[in-house]
Each structure stands twice: as C-alpha cells, then as structure tokens.
Amino acid sequence: MNRSIPSLVFRICLGVLILTLVGALFRLQVVRGGYYKKIAESNFVRIRRVVATRGEIFDSKFRPIVTNIPSHNLYLTSGKIANLPALGKFLSANFAIKPEDLRKLVVAQRFKTYEEILLADNIPYEKVLTLSERLDEFPELTFHNGTTRSYGYPNHFTGYVGRIDEKEYLLYKDEDYSLNAYLGKTGLERYYEVLLRGTDGKEIIQVDASGKSLEFFRENISVPPQNGLSLVLSIDNDLQSYANDVFPAGRKGCIIVTDVKTGGILAYLSKPDYDPNVFMHSISPEVWAELNSPNRPLMDRIIHASYPPGSVFKPVTGSKGLETGVIDRNTHLASCVGGMRIGNRFFKCWTSRGHGSLSIVDAHRVSCDVFFYDLINRMDLDAVYAHARACGVVDKTGIDLPNERDGFYPNTAYYRDQRKIRGGLNGYKANLAIGQGEVLTTPLQINTFFAAVARDGLWIQPHLLVSTIGRSRITREQVQPLHKHRLPWKASTLQIIHDALWAVTNAPGGTARAINVPGTTTYGKTGSAENYMGKMTHAWFTGYIVTDKPEIVVTVFMENAGGGGGVCAPVANKIFNYYIGNLKRIKTPAPIPPQFRTEEDAPPAEQTPPEVPPEVLPAETPPEEAPQ
C-alpha cells in the first residue's frame, strides 16, 4: 500500500510534465505558429550575391569603346511589404510599374521573399534624392549603387546588354544567372558574353528580422567575384570616325576596312545606325518607333543583309574560267554589241554602245557583261557553284558576331527541284555570271574575298577581337582558332586577276579611275546591281592598296545609289588616302595601359652595373729581369 503512493506521485508528475510539454508545443505551433514562422524566416543565414564587374571594350590603341559608369538602381524585398496597394501606387506614379506587374513579381518571388529584386535601373540622381525621403514609408524599397554600360559612339558591332527576361532566365539559370542579371543581347556583347560577364561572388551573412547583418561571422564569409575580361578589338576609333564622316548623309549602306595581313577589321560602319545607349534606359514610344522605322537602323547591313553583288562578283566567274582552261589571259570571247542574244532573249550590257571583243583583263577594266555571259555558258553550272563556295561568297564568313547571314548561289538542283525549270539554263546562268539573278552576298563576304585575293589567295576568317585584357590575357587564336584556306586558284590565275583589278583603277577607261592614292598601287572593282528594292541600282566598290606589301581592303556599299564607280569609289578613295596619311600612327602598337599590365608587360627595371673591384695589375718587372 505504502509502495503505491510514490508510484502514484511519479505518474501524476509525469502526466503534468507531458501536459505542459504538449501545451507548450500547441502554443508554439498552433497559437503563435504564424508569429514564430515569421521570426524563423526573418532570422537566418543568407547568401548575398556580389555582382562581378562586366569587362569593357577597347579599340586597337586601348581607347574606350564601351565602358562601365555608375548607376542608381531600385530594389524590392518582397518579404518586407506591409501595404501592397500603397506600394503599387507609389511605383506606378514614379517608375511606371503597373500594379498588376508588381503583383506578378511578388508571386514569382514568393519562395525567396528576402532576396532583393531589381525594379528600376539607371535612375537619375536627382530622382533618387527626391524619392529617398519617402522610403521610410516603404522599407521594402532600397536604392543601391551599381554600374551600367556607356557606348562611345553609335555602331552595330558592339551590340548592347539588357536585363535578363523570363525565357532567358529559364535557359541560363543553371549558369548562375540571377533574376537581376544583365546579359549581352546583340553584337560582341552577346558573342563574347562568357568572357565579358565574369563570375559573381558570394557573401555569407546572418541577419535579424529587419535584414541587418548580425556580424557573427568574422572569417571565410565571402567568395570574391571574378570580374569579366575586357576586349581589345582590331577597330581603330579614328578610322571608324573618319569612315562615319565621309559616308554620304541620308544614304543606307556600309563601309568595311580590313587589315590584309591579319584579317582584323579596322572600321565597321553600317548606315543608318543607332545609339546602343538608348537601351540602357526605358525606351519611349517615339524612340521605339524610330528604331523600327522603314530605314531599319537596327539592321546590320554588313552581315544581316544580303544583296545582289553585281559586277564585284565578276572576279569569281572570271577566275573559274581561268582555272578550267576555258580562257587564258589572251582569249577574246563574243564581241559586245551592247548585249548578247541567248536563246530568244537579248541580254543587255550596261552600255548600249558595246565594248567589242575583249580579254579577261579588259572585260574587268570596263566591266563588260557580255564577256561573262559568254564565259559562264561555256562552263558547268554546278562547277561554278562549287567554285563560288570555295571563294567564300556563299557560306557565312564566321566573323565573331551573332546571326550572320549566308549568301546564296544556285545550282542545278535548285532550278530543277525548287524552281521546277525543265528547259535550258543558259539565260539564268548569264545573270549569275555578273552577280545578278539569284546571287546574293553580304558586303562582308565580298570584302573577305577581295582580302584573300590581295594576300595571293589566302582566305582568313574576318574578326574583331584581338585579345582580352584584365585578369587574363587571351589572344583571338586561343579563344577560337581562325579558319584559313587557300582559294582554288593557280598562281597564274591570281596574277591575271590582280592585273584585271589593277586595270580597273589605273588603266584608261577603268571604271574606278576615281581611286588615286599616291605612294601605293591600287586595285579594285566597281559594281551596280539591279534589285527589287527600288529603281536605282545598288552601288558597290571593293578594292585594296599595296605599298611594299598589301595594306587594307575597303568595301563601300550603298543601297539604291546608282553606279559604284561614281558613288562608292570616291568614298573609298578618301579612306585609302586617310589610311596612308596616318599609316605610322595606325600601325604603331600602343603601350598597354598600366592598369592592365601584368608582370610580363612591365618594362625592365634599370639595372646598376655591379661594382667591379679595381683591376689588380701585375707587379712591374725590373728591366734587368725581363725575358730576353
């Protein structure tokens, strides 16, 4: 009986303890569960992203083309929102952010309520000062300093960066892109995104309910970012500016200047152009309408548009005739009487006066169409098609820019299977011979082909990148080896085509006698291409100059501008003469700026020669002891 009393007391105490524990758990999890859940969510270790600085872009003399400048940005922490309707009104009134878009953003961020979301960037400093006074009403909003891109001049080759969109985020989130990330949208910014972007760092912090760091950790709390690599281009800013100045105002077209030795592009101008800086701010309806006007300023006419090349294509046709042995230097084909009858159609030459019977050199000099009508109809179409591809005027050049277009040259299968033509093809071939009909090329393909001719048949992939600078020095060849191949031409073919292009700019009656560059030997070809875009022909000129060696290739193209000899050749002549007049400055390598130098780049320190002890002279031998 007495033994049962302690047992009863124990059971009662145990029961009270269990009830107390259950009650406490009920209070924590049910009665005050929401409160403690909020506390738990508001006090934890966070990993804060430290954004890497994007690499900049420089010309060949390390002068800036694209730089980073300070910006002021607005961020939202959705977990701190106290009054969503009031916040929506504030953002709508000051940042044109619609309340419904805000709600969607908050819902999308519901699993990361304490991660900051970028709401607006590049906010004017005056606006930041004005609105900062009201942020006490909205503790969920914070202004932070950041950087944005500044583009030195309107162009197409740099492209621009933009905020990552939902589709891009889903595609790239595994590559550590955040919802606040920027990435290259077009041009070099997109093509070299991996090099320019860098790697974001991380900072580990423990925060209280207000988001303030508790500073518990003292060591090993962060991984520093690796800033992006900066790019050094082959572009020469002065030459680029000069090309912009001499291109006729209001015309649509392009100028390309290429270094024959390297294949690097010195000037890259497409007109009309646009200012990439407009994409660094909210774009007004007026600006957006202008960017999408019929002039299409966003289109890079150097690589994103293909055109009938007209007579600048004739060296392709002519070289095939020489290679197959159909003609040689002295062969005279059908006499030009203002045209040539093929089947039941009379194919006109560009002049009704006619040129008579010509050799291949003279046919280039006066740009006679009849010579090439006759020539191509002595050759197999598919053989000419294969030759055009080998010359690099059909496939993409592989320039380091995105979305380059192919050219086009039809073969027999195209006419039979797609055009459903069952009869003879001689009339179609005649048009192809002079760069008309279905032939399409980009201005860059023509420029690169002429550069290959200038370097005696070596085709080199055109490019803009020379090297990276910053935390690592990588050459263009290390990033991606340049493709090179030999044109399928014999040495004799090359010499005859050189002579033909020389005659165009130097011999009497040459169509590009506007080219006159003292101290050089000039070569080139004009073109006037009929097209569906207007009544006037597209105008072309492509040529190169040689001093003691080939220097540069210049291509000038203008849409619906008339004759290439009268419109484009004078512009090219100005560029040739500017280059020769500034040859030393352009070709002299610039020193690497101090901020980008590595230990290998540092100039050798002046060394003080070690002190040499005084020379110890042998003891003087008395005359009487001197050997006899």
XYZ file of C-alpha atoms in Angstrom:
628
model
C 0.000 0.000 0.000
C 2.762 2.450 1.035
C 4.755 1.476 -2.043
C 1.946 2.550 -4.354
C 1.995 6.218 -3.119
C 5.423 7.125 -4.630
C 4.409 5.393 -7.826
C 1.198 7.428 -7.960
C 3.036 10.697 -7.309
C 5.518 9.853 -10.058
C 2.750 9.160 -12.516
C 0.980 12.388 -11.658
C 4.182 14.415 -12.081
C 4.936 12.701 -15.344
C 1.445 13.412 -16.605
C 1.730 17.089 -15.620
C 5.038 17.357 -17.414
C 3.637 15.742 -20.554
C 0.576 18.020 -20.475
C 2.849 21.043 -20.005
C 5.014 19.966 -22.916
C 2.002 19.336 -25.150
C 0.573 22.708 -24.158
C 3.828 24.450 -24.932
C 4.082 22.732 -28.297
C 0.432 23.599 -29.034
C 1.131 27.235 -28.160
C 4.285 27.364 -30.286
C 2.931 25.552 -33.297
C -0.754 26.477 -33.328
C -1.495 29.521 -31.202
C 1.628 31.500 -32.123
C 2.791 29.437 -35.092
C 2.447 32.283 -37.576
C 4.450 34.643 -35.372
C 7.321 32.255 -34.851
C 7.272 31.231 -38.507
C 7.825 34.867 -39.446
C 10.624 35.123 -36.881
C 12.260 31.991 -38.313
C 12.019 33.297 -41.826
C 13.420 36.664 -40.799
C 16.462 35.422 -38.893
C 18.709 33.185 -40.900
C 21.958 32.937 -42.722
C 21.711 34.457 -46.199
C 23.973 34.231 -49.202
C 24.183 37.617 -50.837
C 25.323 37.795 -54.440
C 28.278 40.094 -55.167
C 27.923 41.020 -58.831
C 31.073 40.846 -60.958
C 32.033 43.919 -62.961
C 31.488 43.372 -66.671
C 34.527 43.655 -68.923
C 34.901 46.749 -71.074
C 35.678 47.051 -74.797
C 38.616 48.976 -76.293
C 39.938 49.730 -79.757
C 43.351 48.639 -81.010
C 45.020 51.572 -79.191
C 43.276 50.755 -75.878
C 40.911 53.691 -76.303
C 37.446 53.032 -74.857
C 34.506 51.956 -76.980
C 32.322 50.504 -74.200
C 32.841 51.431 -70.550
C 31.106 50.980 -67.207
C 29.708 54.053 -65.460
C 27.946 54.403 -62.087
C 24.194 53.929 -61.932
C 21.490 54.162 -59.257
C 19.093 51.247 -59.017
C 15.917 50.492 -57.043
C 15.420 47.097 -55.381
C 12.423 45.437 -53.718
C 12.462 42.926 -50.844
C 9.036 41.346 -51.151
C 9.102 39.806 -47.669
C 9.001 43.281 -46.120
C 5.940 44.563 -47.968
C 3.438 45.993 -45.476
C 0.937 47.639 -47.805
C 0.892 46.238 -51.329
C -1.759 48.641 -52.757
C 0.143 51.704 -51.461
C 3.394 50.322 -52.851
C 1.719 49.727 -56.209
C 0.529 53.351 -56.393
C 3.980 54.669 -55.486
C 5.788 52.582 -58.105
C 3.185 53.321 -60.764
C 3.435 57.064 -60.194
C 7.228 57.259 -60.098
C 8.539 54.332 -62.165
C 5.655 53.423 -64.497
C 5.458 49.955 -62.924
C 1.865 48.728 -63.196
C 0.259 47.328 -60.008
C -0.628 44.084 -61.782
C 3.015 43.654 -62.854
C 4.084 44.237 -59.257
C 1.683 41.556 -58.018
C 3.008 39.078 -60.583
C 6.554 39.866 -59.479
C 5.727 39.300 -55.811
C 4.044 35.979 -56.590
C 7.005 34.841 -58.673
C 9.325 35.717 -55.773
C 7.201 34.026 -53.069
C 9.857 31.405 -52.304
C 12.652 33.986 -51.991
C 10.910 36.720 -50.056
C 14.134 38.208 -48.679
C 16.085 38.233 -51.922
C 16.239 41.685 -53.476
C 14.579 42.174 -56.861
C 15.750 44.846 -59.272
C 12.782 47.078 -60.092
C 14.365 50.004 -61.938
C 17.876 50.855 -63.058
C 19.816 53.887 -64.274
C 17.669 56.224 -62.198
C 18.710 59.907 -62.387
C 20.478 61.040 -59.240
C 18.056 63.931 -58.740
C 15.171 61.485 -58.696
C 16.985 59.288 -56.176
C 17.419 62.290 -53.854
C 13.767 63.273 -54.194
C 12.342 59.811 -53.585
C 14.764 58.812 -50.823
C 12.756 60.986 -48.438
C 9.733 58.739 -48.965
C 11.452 55.393 -48.494
C 10.634 55.453 -44.771
C 7.081 54.717 -45.876
C 8.291 51.721 -47.889
C 11.003 49.788 -46.014
C 10.770 47.113 -48.702
C 12.415 49.501 -51.195
C 16.140 50.237 -51.295
C 18.397 52.267 -53.564
C 21.787 50.712 -54.379
C 24.680 51.942 -56.480
C 25.693 49.807 -59.431
C 27.151 50.168 -62.908
C 25.696 50.445 -66.369
C 27.147 50.414 -69.875
C 28.182 53.530 -71.753
C 28.731 53.175 -75.518
C 31.191 55.621 -77.023
C 29.508 56.065 -80.401
C 26.611 54.706 -82.491
C 27.500 51.373 -84.074
C 26.277 47.844 -84.701
C 29.289 45.731 -83.783
C 29.342 46.215 -80.004
C 25.672 45.349 -79.580
C 24.165 46.141 -76.186
C 23.229 44.490 -72.885
C 19.800 44.200 -71.342
C 18.001 42.805 -68.326
C 17.532 39.058 -68.465
C 13.971 38.126 -69.400
C 11.930 35.177 -68.163
C 12.735 32.962 -71.139
C 16.453 33.688 -70.882
C 16.433 33.107 -67.132
C 14.908 29.650 -67.545
C 17.527 28.910 -70.188
C 20.563 30.220 -68.272
C 19.695 29.919 -64.571
C 21.887 26.816 -64.235
C 24.813 29.011 -65.339
C 24.349 31.098 -62.176
C 22.372 33.942 -63.710
C 20.033 35.709 -61.288
C 16.713 37.408 -61.950
C 18.576 40.718 -61.686
C 21.273 39.765 -64.198
C 22.193 41.588 -67.369
C 23.469 39.802 -70.435
C 24.514 40.617 -73.969
C 21.601 40.873 -76.361
C 23.369 41.529 -79.676
C 26.811 42.094 -81.208
C 30.054 41.487 -79.348
C 28.203 41.830 -76.035
C 26.341 38.652 -76.911
C 29.035 36.782 -78.846
C 31.616 37.149 -76.060
C 29.151 37.037 -73.148
C 31.148 34.297 -71.400
C 34.346 36.379 -71.470
C 32.755 39.724 -70.611
C 30.441 38.560 -67.856
C 32.853 37.218 -65.260
C 31.722 35.204 -62.232
C 29.642 36.625 -59.405
C 30.954 36.306 -55.858
C 29.045 35.432 -52.698
C 28.861 36.932 -49.223
C 27.548 34.883 -46.297
C 25.760 36.911 -43.624
C 23.368 36.279 -40.734
C 20.627 38.863 -40.470
C 17.923 39.774 -37.979
C 14.270 40.351 -38.717
C 14.998 43.781 -40.189
C 17.606 42.372 -42.542
C 20.518 43.888 -40.664
C 23.711 41.863 -40.507
C 24.397 40.407 -37.058
C 28.105 40.139 -37.935
C 28.508 36.749 -36.275
C 30.952 35.547 -38.894
C 34.407 37.045 -38.967
C 36.343 34.826 -41.311
C 35.695 32.872 -44.520
C 32.414 34.670 -45.085
C 32.754 35.603 -48.747
C 33.887 34.436 -52.152
C 35.122 37.448 -54.137
C 33.782 37.938 -57.671
C 35.928 37.369 -60.722
C 35.417 40.398 -62.917
C 34.858 39.913 -66.627
C 37.640 40.167 -69.171
C 37.915 43.314 -71.258
C 38.180 43.044 -75.044
C 40.765 44.695 -77.288
C 39.498 44.961 -80.861
C 41.175 45.492 -84.210
C 38.938 48.563 -84.679
C 40.740 51.906 -84.942
C 38.482 54.576 -83.435
C 39.925 57.364 -85.581
C 39.440 55.424 -88.804
C 35.947 54.427 -87.687
C 35.126 58.084 -87.048
C 36.533 59.132 -90.412
C 34.506 56.483 -92.242
C 31.408 57.819 -90.499
C 32.262 61.363 -91.603
C 32.766 60.533 -95.295
C 29.722 58.270 -95.705
C 27.067 60.361 -97.519
C 24.371 61.634 -95.158
C 20.982 60.013 -95.620
C 22.318 57.003 -97.541
C 21.786 53.404 -96.494
C 24.742 51.064 -96.772
C 28.068 50.258 -95.169
C 31.841 50.607 -95.111
C 34.262 47.833 -94.143
C 38.011 48.331 -93.785
C 40.088 45.185 -93.240
C 43.766 44.684 -92.470
C 45.034 42.412 -95.248
C 47.776 40.868 -93.115
C 45.622 39.733 -90.181
C 42.016 39.757 -91.351
C 41.203 42.093 -88.452
C 38.533 44.701 -89.152
C 39.716 48.296 -88.712
C 36.409 50.063 -89.413
C 32.897 48.619 -89.366
C 30.158 51.076 -90.328
C 26.544 50.243 -91.158
C 24.106 53.057 -92.001
C 21.693 54.094 -90.721
C 22.983 53.229 -87.280
C 21.622 53.600 -83.754
C 22.940 54.560 -80.352
C 23.164 51.480 -78.072
C 22.837 53.802 -75.065
C 19.091 54.076 -75.711
C 18.728 50.509 -74.447
C 20.260 51.440 -71.106
C 17.073 53.361 -70.163
C 13.362 52.934 -70.588
C 12.621 53.428 -74.275
C 9.929 55.949 -75.099
C 7.299 55.117 -77.763
C 8.849 57.763 -80.018
C 12.338 56.239 -79.817
C 10.939 52.733 -80.301
C 9.050 53.859 -83.394
C 12.232 55.394 -84.803
C 14.232 52.204 -84.158
C 11.583 50.234 -86.067
C 11.146 52.712 -88.916
C 11.341 51.582 -92.578
C 15.011 52.643 -92.628
C 15.669 49.748 -90.229
C 18.515 51.300 -88.229
C 18.801 48.177 -86.056
C 19.767 46.028 -89.061
C 23.491 45.488 -89.514
C 23.807 45.728 -93.288
C 27.311 44.247 -93.219
C 26.274 40.757 -92.080
C 22.491 40.713 -91.552
C 21.512 41.663 -95.102
C 22.409 40.029 -98.400
C 22.330 41.826 -101.728
C 22.961 41.089 -105.410
C 26.673 41.915 -105.743
C 26.636 42.928 -109.389
C 29.995 43.323 -111.083
C 32.133 42.981 -107.938
C 31.274 39.286 -108.393
C 32.936 39.067 -111.822
C 36.374 38.011 -110.472
C 34.689 34.859 -109.111
C 33.294 33.945 -112.516
C 36.460 35.000 -114.333
C 38.775 33.009 -112.075
C 36.743 29.857 -112.688
C 37.137 30.317 -116.436
C 40.901 30.623 -115.997
C 41.060 27.596 -113.688
C 39.136 25.356 -116.084
C 41.210 26.476 -119.072
C 38.177 27.784 -120.945
C 40.054 31.079 -121.280
C 43.533 32.394 -120.702
C 44.916 35.909 -120.484
C 44.635 36.481 -124.238
C 41.329 34.789 -125.009
C 38.738 37.051 -126.638
C 35.141 35.917 -126.340
C 31.959 37.077 -128.087
C 32.016 40.649 -129.295
C 29.920 43.009 -127.197
C 27.477 44.981 -129.331
C 25.549 46.343 -126.382
C 24.376 42.896 -125.389
C 24.229 39.245 -126.394
C 21.423 37.039 -127.648
C 20.925 33.867 -125.620
C 18.040 31.730 -126.816
C 15.148 34.013 -127.681
C 16.236 36.817 -125.340
C 18.711 39.661 -125.767
C 20.805 40.150 -122.600
C 21.985 43.745 -122.420
C 25.388 45.013 -121.396
C 25.426 48.025 -119.098
C 26.202 50.284 -122.078
C 24.332 50.126 -125.371
C 27.454 51.291 -127.237
C 29.114 47.926 -126.721
C 32.734 47.068 -125.958
C 33.749 44.807 -128.825
C 35.712 41.620 -128.232
C 37.780 41.744 -125.045
C 40.262 39.759 -122.958
C 39.504 38.982 -119.322
C 41.662 41.895 -118.093
C 39.866 44.394 -120.291
C 36.479 42.846 -119.508
C 37.113 43.679 -115.846
C 38.519 47.127 -116.705
C 35.360 48.294 -118.467
C 33.080 45.833 -116.624
C 31.710 44.296 -119.822
C 28.777 41.998 -119.101
C 28.809 40.177 -122.449
C 32.259 38.653 -121.827
C 30.931 36.969 -118.656
C 27.621 35.931 -120.267
C 29.615 34.040 -122.849
C 32.144 32.686 -120.358
C 29.718 31.082 -117.903
C 27.791 29.352 -120.671
C 30.995 27.550 -121.596
C 31.163 26.056 -118.061
C 29.142 23.648 -115.941
C 26.797 25.440 -113.504
C 27.496 23.088 -110.605
C 31.244 23.521 -111.084
C 30.815 27.301 -110.872
C 28.620 26.863 -107.784
C 31.346 24.814 -106.073
C 33.938 27.414 -107.074
C 31.842 30.258 -105.604
C 31.593 28.394 -102.300
C 35.359 27.814 -102.271
C 35.862 31.543 -102.817
C 33.873 32.244 -99.637
C 30.964 34.174 -101.161
C 28.212 31.680 -100.328
C 28.708 30.447 -96.756
C 28.999 32.582 -93.617
C 32.448 34.063 -93.043
C 32.417 33.112 -89.351
C 33.007 36.639 -88.062
C 32.773 36.925 -84.276
C 29.289 38.450 -84.315
C 25.946 36.646 -83.912
C 23.307 35.994 -86.579
C 25.480 36.366 -89.662
C 23.621 35.503 -92.867
C 24.684 33.147 -95.624
C 24.984 34.284 -99.193
C 23.285 32.374 -101.998
C 24.351 30.922 -105.322
C 22.001 28.469 -107.086
C 22.979 25.120 -108.517
C 21.214 22.853 -110.980
C 19.191 21.137 -108.242
C 17.800 24.500 -107.159
C 16.455 25.259 -110.630
C 15.143 21.746 -111.234
C 13.710 20.912 -107.806
C 12.673 24.275 -106.379
C 12.062 26.429 -109.428
C 10.695 23.454 -111.442
C 12.547 24.610 -114.550
C 12.861 21.811 -117.110
C 14.335 23.726 -120.051
C 17.791 25.137 -120.642
C 19.507 27.242 -118.004
C 21.769 29.402 -120.160
C 19.761 32.560 -119.585
C 19.765 32.042 -115.832
C 23.481 31.336 -115.889
C 24.141 34.581 -117.773
C 22.626 36.585 -114.923
C 24.630 34.637 -112.338
C 27.887 35.410 -114.172
C 27.572 39.132 -113.414
C 26.320 38.776 -109.824
C 22.634 39.168 -110.687
C 19.707 36.780 -110.831
C 19.511 34.738 -107.682
C 23.029 35.567 -106.482
C 23.116 37.174 -103.033
C 26.134 38.068 -100.902
C 26.763 40.060 -97.772
C 29.154 43.021 -98.014
C 31.463 41.201 -95.579
C 31.698 38.160 -97.865
C 32.787 40.382 -100.766
C 35.307 42.220 -98.588
C 36.772 38.965 -97.273
C 37.037 37.502 -100.777
C 38.957 40.543 -102.058
C 41.207 40.373 -98.988
C 42.052 36.795 -99.971
C 42.921 37.963 -103.493
C 45.101 40.715 -102.012
C 47.097 38.216 -99.975
C 47.665 35.977 -103.010
C 44.868 33.517 -102.376
C 44.925 33.010 -98.608
C 41.410 33.346 -97.192
C 41.395 34.348 -93.492
C 38.325 34.450 -91.301
C 37.444 38.102 -90.584
C 37.339 39.085 -86.932
C 37.095 41.951 -84.458
C 38.721 40.535 -81.310
C 42.496 40.800 -80.956
C 42.897 39.752 -77.317
C 41.472 40.085 -73.843
C 42.979 42.141 -71.046
C 42.304 42.251 -67.336
C 42.823 39.279 -65.087
C 43.836 37.137 -68.055
C 45.438 37.728 -71.445
C 43.902 35.536 -74.154
C 44.540 36.019 -77.873
C 41.901 35.607 -80.563
C 43.591 32.404 -81.707
C 43.363 30.998 -78.177
C 39.691 31.880 -77.895
C 38.911 30.265 -81.227
C 41.487 29.499 -83.940
C 40.903 31.476 -87.122
C 39.847 29.456 -90.127
C 42.154 29.806 -93.119
C 42.187 28.193 -96.521
C 43.644 28.699 -99.962
C 41.486 29.787 -102.854
C 41.460 27.041 -105.524
C 43.491 29.199 -107.894
C 46.771 28.662 -109.667
C 49.448 31.338 -109.391
C 48.764 32.346 -112.988
C 45.075 32.871 -112.205
C 45.939 35.080 -109.263
C 48.281 37.184 -111.360
C 45.711 37.704 -114.120
C 43.007 38.723 -111.625
C 45.486 41.107 -109.944
C 46.192 42.636 -113.341
C 42.478 42.930 -114.091
C 41.767 44.702 -110.791
C 44.760 46.986 -111.363
C 43.351 47.964 -114.759
C 40.016 48.939 -113.172
C 41.662 51.689 -111.097
C 44.630 52.620 -113.284
C 44.160 51.888 -117.000
C 42.349 54.249 -119.379
C 38.626 53.573 -119.365
C 38.774 51.825 -115.993
C 35.512 52.166 -114.088
C 37.255 53.169 -110.827
C 39.669 55.846 -112.008
C 38.441 57.886 -109.016
C 40.886 55.831 -106.958
C 44.180 57.709 -106.680
C 46.412 57.031 -103.679
C 49.941 58.419 -104.034
C 52.684 56.101 -102.838
C 50.607 52.941 -103.379
C 49.480 50.580 -106.111
C 45.697 50.411 -106.257
C 43.341 47.585 -107.228
C 39.561 47.344 -107.206
C 36.220 46.572 -108.807
C 33.036 48.571 -109.143
C 29.512 47.222 -109.248
C 25.972 48.428 -109.984
C 23.381 45.803 -109.107
C 19.773 45.804 -110.187
C 17.433 44.886 -107.347
C 13.787 44.722 -106.310
C 14.193 47.444 -103.652
C 13.998 50.436 -105.996
C 14.517 51.828 -109.482
C 18.164 52.750 -108.904
C 20.887 50.128 -108.713
C 22.794 49.229 -105.590
C 26.297 50.729 -105.772
C 29.466 48.796 -104.884
C 33.200 49.298 -104.751
C 35.748 46.939 -103.271
C 39.482 47.313 -103.600
C 42.872 47.183 -101.909
C 46.121 49.122 -101.842
C 49.690 47.856 -101.806
C 52.792 49.688 -100.580
C 55.728 47.354 -100.122
C 53.021 44.835 -99.176
C 49.206 44.690 -99.263
C 47.747 47.032 -96.664
C 43.949 47.276 -96.414
C 40.805 46.238 -98.264
C 37.938 48.731 -98.387
C 34.354 47.867 -99.298
C 31.813 50.653 -99.781
C 28.202 49.685 -100.458
C 25.128 51.915 -100.846
C 21.543 50.859 -101.402
C 19.844 52.314 -104.498
C 22.605 54.869 -105.054
C 23.470 54.357 -108.741
C 26.876 53.475 -110.186
C 29.605 52.181 -107.927
C 32.337 53.999 -109.832
C 30.699 57.379 -109.394
C 29.291 56.975 -105.868
C 31.286 54.430 -103.881
C 34.784 54.667 -105.369
C 35.272 58.331 -104.308
C 34.373 57.431 -100.717
C 36.811 54.501 -100.770
C 39.473 56.806 -102.205
C 39.132 59.141 -99.222
C 39.525 56.226 -96.824
C 42.596 54.881 -98.664
C 44.246 58.301 -98.545
C 43.345 58.826 -94.880
C 44.911 55.463 -94.046
C 48.126 56.212 -95.945
C 48.304 59.674 -94.407
C 48.056 58.145 -90.925
C 49.882 54.911 -91.668
C 52.512 55.242 -88.955
C 50.021 56.124 -86.240
C 47.623 53.338 -87.200
C 50.291 50.645 -87.430
C 52.386 51.606 -84.396
C 51.389 49.379 -81.441
C 50.115 51.289 -78.426
C 51.570 50.559 -74.962
C 49.345 48.558 -72.654
C 47.761 50.890 -70.071
C 49.269 50.495 -66.578
C 46.035 49.144 -65.073
C 46.116 46.186 -67.484
C 49.795 45.340 -67.328
C 50.995 42.048 -65.983
C 54.457 41.308 -64.654
C 55.435 40.201 -68.155
C 54.388 43.580 -69.572
C 56.324 45.688 -67.079
C 59.330 47.403 -68.643
C 62.638 46.024 -67.410
C 63.979 47.923 -64.445
C 67.182 49.816 -64.996
C 69.991 47.827 -63.523
C 73.008 49.437 -61.953
C 76.108 47.603 -63.101
C 77.795 45.801 -60.231
C 80.813 47.443 -58.787
C 83.974 45.989 -60.236
C 86.935 45.880 -57.903
C 89.924 47.846 -59.113
C 91.979 45.914 -61.563
C 94.973 44.305 -59.859
C 97.959 44.981 -62.072
C 100.870 42.565 -62.043
C 103.971 43.772 -60.266
C 106.228 45.680 -62.573
C 109.154 43.579 -63.706
C 112.531 45.277 -63.431
C 114.139 45.741 -66.827
C 117.041 43.525 -65.947
C 114.645 40.634 -65.161
C 112.665 40.952 -68.343
C 112.967 37.928 -70.572
C 115.394 38.353 -73.408
